Amino acid sequence: MKLTPMEIIQQHFKRVLRGYDPKEVDAFLEFVKAEMESLLTENGALRDEVKRLERTLEEFKEREKSLNNAIMLAQKIKEDIEKNARKEAEIIISDAKMKAQEIVNSAQLRAMELMGEIKELKRQKIIFERNLRNLIETHLKLLESEEKEGIEEKIEPFIKSLGMGKEDKKSSKT
């Protein structure tokens, strides 16, 4: 049974002959009533505070739940970003390796072409030197044969074509 401050004040006791002093009992009841009112007021305030704190606690639990969800989502996003970054890095590395291989292959092909050109130039040099040597030898042979034949024999037809005979030649010498 719940007891209220009004019930305490309205409580009446039988009067007996040698009982308690009614003024003391009334004063005590008044004191108990005041204390009970204070306790009930405090109890009501505490209940209100408990309800407010429970609401705040629920809000914090919701926030915690939201934060946990956000953290889990952030971790998943982080893992996805790392996974994508790894894949992208692998693709970049693969592309770089392919390009490097293409460059190496191209350089090797160019080197082979240059080696072929060098061989061709050496072959052409040998042919040129041989042809030049033959030409020089031919000219030397011509020069040697001209010296043997003598200059006069070659000049004589030229002099005849000018209309000068042997006599004219002698007179021109004097």
Tab-separated table of N, CA and C in Angstrom:
chain	number	residue	atom	x	y	z
A	1	MET	N	0.836	-1.167	0.000
A	1	MET	CA	0.000	0.000	0.000
A	1	MET	C	0.883	1.232	0.000
A	2	LYS	N	0.547	2.199	-0.871
A	2	LYS	CA	1.332	3.415	-0.968
A	2	LYS	C	0.775	4.444	0.002
A	3	LEU	N	1.677	5.120	0.596
A	3	LEU	CA	1.307	6.123	1.582
A	3	LEU	C	1.681	7.478	1.040
A	4	THR	N	0.720	8.440	1.088
A	4	THR	CA	0.978	9.786	0.601
A	4	THR	C	1.131	10.725	1.791
A	5	PRO	N	1.734	11.901	1.589
A	5	PRO	CA	1.874	12.857	2.697
A	5	PRO	C	0.512	13.280	3.270
A	6	MET	N	-0.519	13.384	2.460
A	6	MET	CA	-1.847	13.778	2.954
A	6	MET	C	-2.412	12.711	3.887
A	7	GLU	N	-2.160	11.454	3.535
A	7	GLU	CA	-2.653	10.367	4.374
A	7	GLU	C	-1.972	10.391	5.734
A	8	ILE	N	-0.728	10.772	5.746
A	8	ILE	CA	-0.012	10.858	7.025
A	8	ILE	C	-0.655	11.938	7.889
A	9	ILE	N	-0.941	13.076	7.299
A	9	ILE	CA	-1.516	14.178	8.068
A	9	ILE	C	-2.949	13.850	8.498
A	10	GLN	N	-3.684	13.206	7.680
A	10	GLN	CA	-5.078	12.918	8.001
A	10	GLN	C	-5.239	11.680	8.889
A	11	GLN	N	-4.165	11.024	9.143
A	11	GLN	CA	-4.220	9.828	10.003
A	11	GLN	C	-4.580	10.275	11.430
A	12	HIS	N	-5.591	9.637	11.992
A	12	HIS	CA	-5.994	9.934	13.379
A	12	HIS	C	-5.816	8.684	14.202
A	13	PHE	N	-5.372	8.891	15.400
A	13	PHE	CA	-5.148	7.784	16.331
A	13	PHE	C	-6.186	7.877	17.450
A	14	LYS	N	-6.494	6.782	18.039
A	14	LYS	CA	-7.404	6.787	19.193
A	14	LYS	C	-6.680	7.382	20.370
A	15	ARG	N	-7.484	8.008	21.155
A	15	ARG	CA	-6.889	8.585	22.354
A	15	ARG	C	-7.095	7.601	23.507
A	16	VAL	N	-6.049	7.365	24.094
A	16	VAL	CA	-6.100	6.482	25.257
A	16	VAL	C	-5.577	7.244	26.459
A	17	LEU	N	-5.838	6.729	27.511
A	17	LEU	CA	-5.457	7.419	28.722
A	17	LEU	C	-3.959	7.481	28.817
A	18	ARG	N	-3.279	7.161	28.927
A	18	ARG	CA	-1.846	7.336	29.097
A	18	ARG	C	-1.142	7.144	27.749
A	19	GLY	N	-1.571	7.690	26.703
A	19	GLY	CA	-0.950	7.552	25.406
A	19	GLY	C	0.115	8.626	25.172
A	20	TYR	N	0.428	8.776	23.953
A	20	TYR	CA	1.470	9.729	23.597
A	20	TYR	C	0.887	11.135	23.609
A	21	ASP	N	1.790	12.096	23.716
A	21	ASP	CA	1.365	13.500	23.712
A	21	ASP	C	0.901	13.829	22.302
A	22	PRO	N	-0.356	14.264	22.158
A	22	PRO	CA	-0.867	14.515	20.823
A	22	PRO	C	-0.078	15.590	20.083
A	23	LYS	N	0.465	16.580	20.759
A	23	LYS	CA	1.231	17.622	20.068
A	23	LYS	C	2.521	17.051	19.501
A	24	GLU	N	3.157	16.174	20.245
A	24	GLU	CA	4.403	15.557	19.760
A	24	GLU	C	4.116	14.654	18.572
A	25	VAL	N	3.030	13.904	18.682
A	25	VAL	CA	2.670	13.013	17.586
A	25	VAL	C	2.356	13.843	16.356
A	26	ASP	N	1.563	14.941	16.516
A	26	ASP	CA	1.218	15.798	15.379
A	26	ASP	C	2.481	16.429	14.780
A	27	ALA	N	3.397	16.889	15.651
A	27	ALA	CA	4.644	17.501	15.171
A	27	ALA	C	5.465	16.465	14.406
A	28	PHE	N	5.507	15.241	14.944
A	28	PHE	CA	6.280	14.194	14.261
A	28	PHE	C	5.642	13.849	12.923
A	29	LEU	N	4.322	13.759	12.922
A	29	LEU	CA	3.631	13.456	11.678
A	29	LEU	C	3.863	14.576	10.648
A	30	GLU	N	3.843	15.812	11.111
A	30	GLU	CA	4.118	16.949	10.205
A	30	GLU	C	5.531	16.832	9.636
A	31	PHE	N	6.487	16.464	10.503
A	31	PHE	CA	7.884	16.287	10.060
A	31	PHE	C	7.980	15.148	9.035
A	32	VAL	N	7.322	14.014	9.323
A	32	VAL	CA	7.347	12.861	8.429
A	32	VAL	C	6.706	13.246	7.094
A	33	LYS	N	5.589	14.017	7.168
A	33	LYS	CA	4.907	14.462	5.944
A	33	LYS	C	5.846	15.321	5.112
A	34	ALA	N	6.547	16.266	5.741
A	34	ALA	CA	7.472	17.152	5.009
A	34	ALA	C	8.605	16.333	4.382
A	35	GLU	N	9.126	15.404	5.147
A	35	GLU	CA	10.209	14.557	4.632
A	35	GLU	C	9.722	13.699	3.470
A	36	MET	N	8.513	13.172	3.598
A	36	MET	CA	7.970	12.330	2.551
A	36	MET	C	7.713	13.158	1.294
A	37	GLU	N	7.206	14.379	1.451
A	37	GLU	CA	6.998	15.251	0.300
A	37	GLU	C	8.330	15.548	-0.384
A	38	SER	N	9.324	15.834	0.443
A	38	SER	CA	10.662	16.107	-0.106
A	38	SER	C	11.185	14.889	-0.850
A	39	LEU	N	11.003	13.715	-0.240
A	39	LEU	CA	11.483	12.483	-0.873
A	39	LEU	C	10.704	12.188	-2.160
A	40	LEU	N	9.416	12.406	-2.124
A	40	LEU	CA	8.611	12.172	-3.319
A	40	LEU	C	8.996	13.153	-4.430
A	41	THR	N	9.220	14.410	-4.060
A	41	THR	CA	9.640	15.415	-5.047
A	41	THR	C	11.001	15.017	-5.634
A	42	GLU	N	11.885	14.642	-4.719
A	42	GLU	CA	13.232	14.220	-5.169
A	42	GLU	C	13.128	12.957	-6.015
A	43	ASN	N	12.259	12.037	-5.591
A	43	ASN	CA	12.074	10.805	-6.333
A	43	ASN	C	11.529	11.108	-7.734
A	44	GLY	N	10.556	12.027	-7.822
A	44	GLY	CA	10.004	12.421	-9.122
A	44	GLY	C	11.067	13.060	-9.999
A	45	ALA	N	11.869	13.929	-9.369
A	45	ALA	CA	12.951	14.573	-10.130
A	45	ALA	C	13.960	13.530	-10.600
A	46	LEU	N	14.259	12.567	-9.732
A	46	LEU	CA	15.206	11.510	-10.110
A	46	LEU	C	14.636	10.635	-11.218
A	47	ARG	N	13.320	10.358	-11.148
A	47	ARG	CA	12.702	9.571	-12.214
A	47	ARG	C	12.774	10.339	-13.540
A	48	ASP	N	12.487	11.647	-13.472
A	48	ASP	CA	12.590	12.468	-14.687
A	48	ASP	C	14.027	12.449	-15.210
A	49	GLU	N	14.968	12.561	-14.261
A	49	GLU	CA	16.389	12.534	-14.652
A	49	GLU	C	16.747	11.175	-15.255
A	50	VAL	N	16.233	10.097	-14.673
A	50	VAL	CA	16.491	8.750	-15.194
A	50	VAL	C	15.921	8.633	-16.604
A	51	LYS	N	14.676	9.140	-16.795
A	51	LYS	CA	14.078	9.085	-18.131
A	51	LYS	C	14.900	9.888	-19.129
A	52	ARG	N	15.335	11.088	-18.701
A	52	ARG	CA	16.163	11.919	-19.585
A	52	ARG	C	17.479	11.208	-19.904
A	53	LEU	N	18.084	10.636	-18.887
A	53	LEU	CA	19.345	9.916	-19.094
A	53	LEU	C	19.149	8.680	-19.975
A	54	GLU	N	18.000	7.997	-19.800
A	54	GLU	CA	17.720	6.839	-20.646
A	54	GLU	C	17.566	7.265	-22.102
A	55	ARG	N	16.874	8.420	-22.312
A	55	ARG	CA	16.757	8.931	-23.684
A	55	ARG	C	18.135	9.290	-24.240
A	56	THR	N	18.929	9.961	-23.397
A	56	THR	CA	20.289	10.322	-23.826
A	56	THR	C	21.092	9.066	-24.119
A	57	LEU	N	20.942	8.062	-23.263
A	57	LEU	CA	21.647	6.798	-23.467
A	57	LEU	C	21.220	6.168	-24.791
A	58	GLU	N	19.928	6.174	-25.072
A	58	GLU	CA	19.437	5.633	-26.338
A	58	GLU	C	20.030	6.411	-27.517
A	59	GLU	N	20.093	7.740	-27.367
A	59	GLU	CA	20.690	8.559	-28.426
A	59	GLU	C	22.164	8.176	-28.627
A	60	PHE	N	22.851	8.005	-27.505
A	60	PHE	CA	24.263	7.612	-27.599
A	60	PHE	C	24.408	6.223	-28.214
A	61	LYS	N	23.496	5.325	-27.860
A	61	LYS	CA	23.546	3.984	-28.455
A	61	LYS	C	23.311	4.056	-29.956
A	62	GLU	N	22.368	4.914	-30.356
A	62	GLU	CA	22.124	5.097	-31.791
A	62	GLU	C	23.354	5.697	-32.470
A	63	ARG	N	23.947	6.688	-31.808
A	63	ARG	CA	25.173	7.305	-32.362
A	63	ARG	C	26.286	6.269	-32.459
A	64	GLU	N	26.421	5.475	-31.387
A	64	GLU	CA	27.452	4.433	-31.391
A	64	GLU	C	27.211	3.453	-32.538
A	65	LYS	N	25.948	3.081	-32.713
A	65	LYS	CA	25.596	2.165	-33.794
A	65	LYS	C	25.930	2.801	-35.144
A	66	SER	N	25.563	4.084	-35.285
A	66	SER	CA	25.878	4.798	-36.533
A	66	SER	C	27.381	4.900	-36.739
A	67	LEU	N	28.104	5.218	-35.668
A	67	LEU	CA	29.570	5.311	-35.773
A	67	LEU	C	30.181	3.956	-36.123
A	68	ASN	N	29.676	2.893	-35.502
A	68	ASN	CA	30.183	1.555	-35.824
A	68	ASN	C	29.917	1.220	-37.291
A	69	ASN	N	28.703	1.567	-37.745
A	69	ASN	CA	28.383	1.331	-39.157
A	69	ASN	C	29.302	2.155	-40.059
A	70	ALA	N	29.523	3.420	-39.662
A	70	ALA	CA	30.403	4.288	-40.453
A	70	ALA	C	31.830	3.742	-40.461
A	71	ILE	N	32.283	3.246	-39.321
A	71	ILE	CA	33.637	2.685	-39.243
A	71	ILE	C	33.730	1.437	-40.127
A	72	MET	N	32.715	0.594	-40.054
A	72	MET	CA	32.729	-0.622	-40.885
A	72	MET	C	32.700	-0.257	-42.365
A	73	LEU	N	31.865	0.753	-42.700
A	73	LEU	CA	31.794	1.198	-44.089
A	73	LEU	C	33.140	1.791	-44.528
A	74	ALA	N	33.749	2.600	-43.643
A	74	ALA	CA	35.049	3.198	-43.960
A	74	ALA	C	36.107	2.109	-44.156
A	75	GLN	N	36.072	1.076	-43.321
A	75	GLN	CA	37.029	-0.023	-43.473
A	75	GLN	C	36.804	-0.753	-44.791
A	76	LYS	N	35.545	-0.969	-45.139
A	76	LYS	CA	35.254	-1.635	-46.410
A	76	LYS	C	35.718	-0.778	-47.579
A	77	ILE	N	35.438	0.529	-47.486
A	77	ILE	CA	35.882	1.442	-48.550
A	77	ILE	C	37.403	1.439	-48.637
A	78	LYS	N	38.061	1.472	-47.482
A	78	LYS	CA	39.526	1.440	-47.446
A	78	LYS	C	40.046	0.167	-48.111
A	79	GLU	N	39.437	-0.967	-47.769
A	79	GLU	CA	39.851	-2.246	-48.363
A	79	GLU	C	39.615	-2.238	-49.873
A	80	ASP	N	38.462	-1.684	-50.286
A	80	ASP	CA	38.174	-1.603	-51.726
A	80	ASP	C	39.177	-0.705	-52.431
A	81	ILE	N	39.497	0.425	-51.797
A	81	ILE	CA	40.474	1.351	-52.397
A	81	ILE	C	41.832	0.674	-52.509
A	82	GLU	N	42.240	-0.008	-51.438
A	82	GLU	CA	43.533	-0.713	-51.473
A	82	GLU	C	43.534	-1.789	-52.556
A	83	LYS	N	42.420	-2.527	-52.640
A	83	LYS	CA	42.313	-3.590	-53.648
A	83	LYS	C	42.397	-2.989	-55.049
A	84	ASN	N	41.645	-1.919	-55.277
A	84	ASN	CA	41.673	-1.259	-56.589
A	84	ASN	C	43.050	-0.664	-56.879
A	85	ALA	N	43.678	-0.084	-55.848
A	85	ALA	CA	45.014	0.487	-56.040
A	85	ALA	C	46.014	-0.608	-56.412
A	86	ARG	N	45.900	-1.766	-55.746
A	86	ARG	CA	46.787	-2.881	-56.084
A	86	ARG	C	46.568	-3.332	-57.520
A	87	LYS	N	45.286	-3.465	-57.913
A	87	LYS	CA	44.986	-3.883	-59.290
A	87	LYS	C	45.528	-2.854	-60.278
A	88	GLU	N	45.304	-1.577	-59.979
A	88	GLU	CA	45.772	-0.522	-60.883
A	88	GLU	C	47.301	-0.528	-60.962
A	89	ALA	N	47.946	-0.733	-59.814
A	89	ALA	CA	49.410	-0.800	-59.809
A	89	ALA	C	49.893	-1.983	-60.649
A	90	GLU	N	49.213	-3.118	-60.516
A	90	GLU	CA	49.591	-4.295	-61.306
A	90	GLU	C	49.418	-4.020	-62.799
A	91	ILE	N	48.330	-3.338	-63.142
A	91	ILE	CA	48.091	-3.003	-64.555
A	91	ILE	C	49.167	-2.047	-65.052
A	92	ILE	N	49.490	-1.032	-64.244
A	92	ILE	CA	50.516	-0.061	-64.642
A	92	ILE	C	51.851	-0.766	-64.811
A	93	ILE	N	52.189	-1.630	-63.861
A	93	ILE	CA	53.462	-2.359	-63.940
A	93	ILE	C	53.472	-3.262	-65.172
A	94	SER	N	52.358	-3.947	-65.403
A	94	SER	CA	52.261	-4.828	-66.573
A	94	SER	C	52.429	-4.024	-67.861
A	95	ASP	N	51.727	-2.877	-67.946
A	95	ASP	CA	51.862	-2.017	-69.126
A	95	ASP	C	53.298	-1.530	-69.287
A	96	ALA	N	53.904	-1.138	-68.158
A	96	ALA	CA	55.279	-0.650	-68.219
A	96	ALA	C	56.222	-1.756	-68.690
A	97	LYS	N	55.998	-2.979	-68.211
A	97	LYS	CA	56.843	-4.094	-68.644
A	97	LYS	C	56.666	-4.349	-70.142
A	98	MET	N	55.397	-4.287	-70.589
A	98	MET	CA	55.151	-4.512	-72.015
A	98	MET	C	55.811	-3.420	-72.852
A	99	LYS	N	55.671	-2.170	-72.414
A	99	LYS	CA	56.288	-1.067	-73.155
A	99	LYS	C	57.808	-1.196	-73.136
A	100	ALA	N	58.347	-1.575	-71.974
A	100	ALA	CA	59.794	-1.758	-71.880
A	100	ALA	C	60.248	-2.867	-72.824
A	101	GLN	N	59.498	-3.964	-72.886
A	101	GLN	CA	59.846	-5.062	-73.785
A	101	GLN	C	59.761	-4.605	-75.237
A	102	GLU	N	58.724	-3.810	-75.546
A	102	GLU	CA	58.593	-3.278	-76.909
A	102	GLU	C	59.795	-2.395	-77.246
A	103	ILE	N	60.206	-1.562	-76.286
A	103	ILE	CA	61.360	-0.677	-76.511
A	103	ILE	C	62.616	-1.510	-76.720
A	104	VAL	N	62.799	-2.537	-75.884
A	104	VAL	CA	63.975	-3.410	-76.017
A	104	VAL	C	63.939	-4.117	-77.370
A	105	ASN	N	62.771	-4.661	-77.732
A	105	ASN	CA	62.654	-5.348	-79.020
A	105	ASN	C	62.930	-4.388	-80.167
A	106	SER	N	62.389	-3.187	-80.077
A	106	SER	CA	62.607	-2.178	-81.119
A	106	SER	C	64.090	-1.812	-81.200
A	107	ALA	N	64.715	-1.658	-80.030
A	107	ALA	CA	66.144	-1.318	-80.014
A	107	ALA	C	66.976	-2.456	-80.596
A	108	GLN	N	66.614	-3.697	-80.256
A	108	GLN	CA	67.339	-4.843	-80.807
A	108	GLN	C	67.158	-4.914	-82.322
A	109	LEU	N	65.940	-4.686	-82.782
A	109	LEU	CA	65.674	-4.696	-84.220
A	109	LEU	C	66.475	-3.592	-84.908
A	110	ARG	N	66.477	-2.404	-84.312
A	110	ARG	CA	67.226	-1.275	-84.887
A	110	ARG	C	68.725	-1.584	-84.889
A	111	ALA	N	69.196	-2.220	-83.800
A	111	ALA	CA	70.607	-2.595	-83.737
A	111	ALA	C	70.945	-3.587	-84.855
A	112	MET	N	70.039	-4.538	-85.077
A	112	MET	CA	70.275	-5.508	-86.148
A	112	MET	C	70.272	-4.811	-87.507
A	113	GLU	N	69.345	-3.854	-87.685
A	113	GLU	CA	69.311	-3.100	-88.942
A	113	GLU	C	70.611	-2.316	-89.135
A	114	LEU	N	71.067	-1.685	-88.045
A	114	LEU	CA	72.315	-0.908	-88.133
A	114	LEU	C	73.500	-1.828	-88.430
A	115	MET	N	73.505	-3.006	-87.814
A	115	MET	CA	74.589	-3.958	-88.089
A	115	MET	C	74.564	-4.346	-89.567
A	116	GLY	N	73.357	-4.561	-90.105
A	116	GLY	CA	73.229	-4.889	-91.529
A	116	GLY	C	73.720	-3.730	-92.387
A	117	GLU	N	73.352	-2.493	-91.992
A	117	GLU	CA	73.805	-1.328	-92.753
A	117	GLU	C	75.323	-1.193	-92.686
A	118	ILE	N	75.879	-1.460	-91.493
A	118	ILE	CA	77.345	-1.384	-91.337
A	118	ILE	C	78.010	-2.422	-92.229
A	119	LYS	N	77.480	-3.642	-92.241
A	119	LYS	CA	78.049	-4.684	-93.103
A	119	LYS	C	77.969	-4.269	-94.564
A	120	GLU	N	76.817	-3.711	-94.971
A	120	GLU	CA	76.641	-3.264	-96.355
A	120	GLU	C	77.633	-2.144	-96.678
A	121	LEU	N	77.794	-1.200	-95.732
A	121	LEU	CA	78.750	-0.103	-95.967
A	121	LEU	C	80.178	-0.646	-96.071
A	122	LYS	N	80.527	-1.623	-95.242
A	122	LYS	CA	81.862	-2.216	-95.322
A	122	LYS	C	82.052	-2.910	-96.663
A	123	ARG	N	81.010	-3.631	-97.111
A	123	ARG	CA	81.078	-4.308	-98.407
A	123	ARG	C	81.238	-3.279	-99.521
A	124	GLN	N	80.454	-2.190	-99.437
A	124	GLN	CA	80.561	-1.146	-100.455
A	124	GLN	C	81.933	-0.468	-100.407
A	125	LYS	N	82.487	-0.313	-99.219
A	125	LYS	CA	83.817	0.285	-99.076
A	125	LYS	C	84.862	-0.598	-99.754
A	126	ILE	N	84.759	-1.895	-99.511
A	126	ILE	CA	85.712	-2.833	-100.126
A	126	ILE	C	85.597	-2.766	-101.646
A	127	ILE	N	84.357	-2.759	-102.145
A	127	ILE	CA	84.154	-2.676	-103.601
A	127	ILE	C	84.702	-1.358	-104.134
A	128	PHE	N	84.413	-0.261	-103.422
A	128	PHE	CA	84.891	1.057	-103.852
A	128	PHE	C	86.414	1.080	-103.868
A	129	GLU	N	87.045	0.569	-102.791
A	129	GLU	CA	88.507	0.553	-102.732
A	129	GLU	C	89.078	-0.296	-103.874
A	130	ARG	N	88.448	-1.442	-104.151
A	130	ARG	CA	88.916	-2.313	-105.239
A	130	ARG	C	88.788	-1.580	-106.581
A	131	ASN	N	87.616	-0.955	-106.802
A	131	ASN	CA	87.408	-0.215	-108.055
A	131	ASN	C	88.371	0.952	-108.175
A	132	LEU	N	88.589	1.660	-107.051
A	132	LEU	CA	89.525	2.796	-107.063
A	132	LEU	C	90.944	2.304	-107.348
A	133	ARG	N	91.331	1.200	-106.728
A	133	ARG	CA	92.662	0.638	-106.955
A	133	ARG	C	92.808	0.239	-108.425
A	134	ASN	N	91.767	-0.407	-108.967
A	134	ASN	CA	91.808	-0.794	-110.394
A	134	ASN	C	91.906	0.438	-111.283
A	135	LEU	N	91.150	1.479	-110.957
A	135	LEU	CA	91.180	2.708	-111.745
A	135	LEU	C	92.568	3.342	-111.685
A	136	ILE	N	93.130	3.400	-110.474
A	136	ILE	CA	94.471	3.990	-110.328
A	136	ILE	C	95.486	3.156	-111.090
A	137	GLU	N	95.397	1.843	-110.984
A	137	GLU	CA	96.325	0.973	-111.700
A	137	GLU	C	96.178	1.152	-113.207
A	138	THR	N	94.943	1.299	-113.663
A	138	THR	CA	94.698	1.512	-115.099
A	138	THR	C	95.333	2.824	-115.530
A	139	HIS	N	95.129	3.866	-114.751
A	139	HIS	CA	95.719	5.177	-115.085
A	139	HIS	C	97.241	5.116	-115.039
A	140	LEU	N	97.788	4.408	-114.063
A	140	LEU	CA	99.243	4.261	-114.006
A	140	LEU	C	99.765	3.541	-115.256
A	141	LYS	N	99.064	2.489	-115.656
A	141	LYS	CA	99.472	1.762	-116.851
A	141	LYS	C	99.404	2.673	-118.065
A	142	LEU	N	98.364	3.488	-118.140
A	142	LEU	CA	98.238	4.434	-119.255
A	142	LEU	C	99.398	5.425	-119.248
A	143	LEU	N	99.701	5.921	-118.050
A	143	LEU	CA	100.796	6.888	-117.946
A	143	LEU	C	102.125	6.235	-118.346
A	144	GLU	N	102.338	5.026	-117.895
A	144	GLU	CA	103.572	4.332	-118.244
A	144	GLU	C	103.647	4.067	-119.760
A	145	SER	N	102.523	3.696	-120.362
A	145	SER	CA	102.539	3.427	-121.804
A	145	SER	C	102.767	4.718	-122.594
A	146	GLU	N	102.276	5.817	-122.124
A	146	GLU	CA	102.488	7.098	-122.809
A	146	GLU	C	103.948	7.501	-122.732
A	147	GLU	N	104.558	7.257	-121.604
A	147	GLU	CA	105.964	7.598	-121.493
A	147	GLU	C	106.787	6.769	-122.471
A	148	LYS	N	106.446	5.524	-122.672
A	148	LYS	CA	107.190	4.656	-123.555
A	148	LYS	C	107.030	5.088	-125.016
A	149	GLU	N	105.858	5.457	-125.391
A	149	GLU	CA	105.603	5.813	-126.789
A	149	GLU	C	106.295	7.137	-127.136
A	150	GLY	N	106.466	7.917	-126.181
A	150	GLY	CA	107.135	9.190	-126.445
A	150	GLY	C	106.146	10.265	-126.769
A	151	ILE	N	106.530	11.390	-126.418
A	151	ILE	CA	105.658	12.531	-126.586
A	151	ILE	C	105.651	12.969	-128.035
A	152	GLU	N	106.769	12.867	-128.732
A	152	GLU	CA	106.855	13.375	-130.114
A	152	GLU	C	105.904	12.646	-131.020
A	153	GLU	N	105.794	11.390	-130.892
A	153	GLU	CA	104.917	10.646	-131.764
A	153	GLU	C	103.474	11.078	-131.586
A	154	LYS	N	103.145	11.440	-130.415
A	154	LYS	CA	101.763	11.846	-130.168
A	154	LYS	C	101.546	13.285	-130.590
A	155	ILE	N	102.587	14.083	-130.516
A	155	ILE	CA	102.425	15.492	-130.859
A	155	ILE	C	102.438	15.671	-132.378
A	156	GLU	N	103.148	14.820	-133.108
A	156	GLU	CA	103.298	14.974	-134.547
A	156	GLU	C	101.973	15.053	-135.275
A	157	PRO	N	101.007	14.202	-135.046
A	157	PRO	CA	99.753	14.385	-135.783
A	157	PRO	C	99.104	15.717	-135.460
A	158	PHE	N	99.326	16.179	-134.259
A	158	PHE	CA	98.750	17.469	-133.883
A	158	PHE	C	99.426	18.594	-134.668
A	159	ILE	N	100.714	18.486	-134.802
A	159	ILE	CA	101.459	19.526	-135.527
A	159	ILE	C	101.059	19.491	-136.994
A	160	LYS	N	100.931	18.353	-137.585
A	160	LYS	CA	100.524	18.237	-138.985
A	160	LYS	C	99.163	18.862	-139.179
A	161	SER	N	98.295	18.654	-138.212
A	161	SER	CA	96.966	19.222	-138.369
A	161	SER	C	97.012	20.732	-138.318
A	162	LEU	N	98.035	21.276	-137.761
A	162	LEU	CA	98.156	22.733	-137.710
A	162	LEU	C	98.742	23.269	-139.026
A	163	GLY	N	99.278	22.404	-139.858
A	163	GLY	CA	99.819	22.819	-141.147
A	163	GLY	C	101.296	23.098	-141.070
A	164	MET	N	101.931	22.587	-140.133
A	164	MET	CA	103.360	22.823	-140.021
A	164	MET	C	104.075	21.512	-140.264
A	165	GLY	N	105.089	21.563	-141.115
A	165	GLY	CA	105.858	20.372	-141.418
A	165	GLY	C	107.079	20.312	-140.537
A	166	LYS	N	108.054	19.387	-140.936
A	166	LYS	CA	109.279	19.254	-140.183
A	166	LYS	C	110.150	20.468	-140.372
A	167	GLU	N	110.114	21.046	-141.557
A	167	GLU	CA	110.939	22.199	-141.842
A	167	GLU	C	110.483	23.381	-141.043
A	168	ASP	N	109.203	23.535	-140.994
A	168	ASP	CA	108.662	24.668	-140.239
A	168	ASP	C	109.015	24.504	-138.783
A	169	LYS	N	109.084	23.326	-138.421
A	169	LYS	CA	109.375	23.036	-137.037
A	169	LYS	C	110.810	23.444	-136.732
A	170	LYS	N	111.706	23.177	-137.623
A	170	LYS	CA	113.097	23.526	-137.419
A	170	LYS	C	113.262	25.013	-137.419
A	171	SER	N	112.589	25.701	-138.345
A	171	SER	CA	112.713	27.147	-138.418
A	171	SER	C	112.096	27.801	-137.186
A	172	SER	N	111.109	27.192	-136.682
A	172	SER	CA	110.509	27.776	-135.504
A	172	SER	C	111.414	27.597	-134.308
A	173	LYS	N	112.368	26.615	-134.395
A	173	LYS	CA	113.266	26.385	-133.284
A	173	LYS	C	114.353	27.420	-133.312
A	174	THR	N	114.737	27.925	-134.484
A	174	THR	CA	115.819	28.881	-134.571
A	174	THR	C	115.354	30.207	-134.290
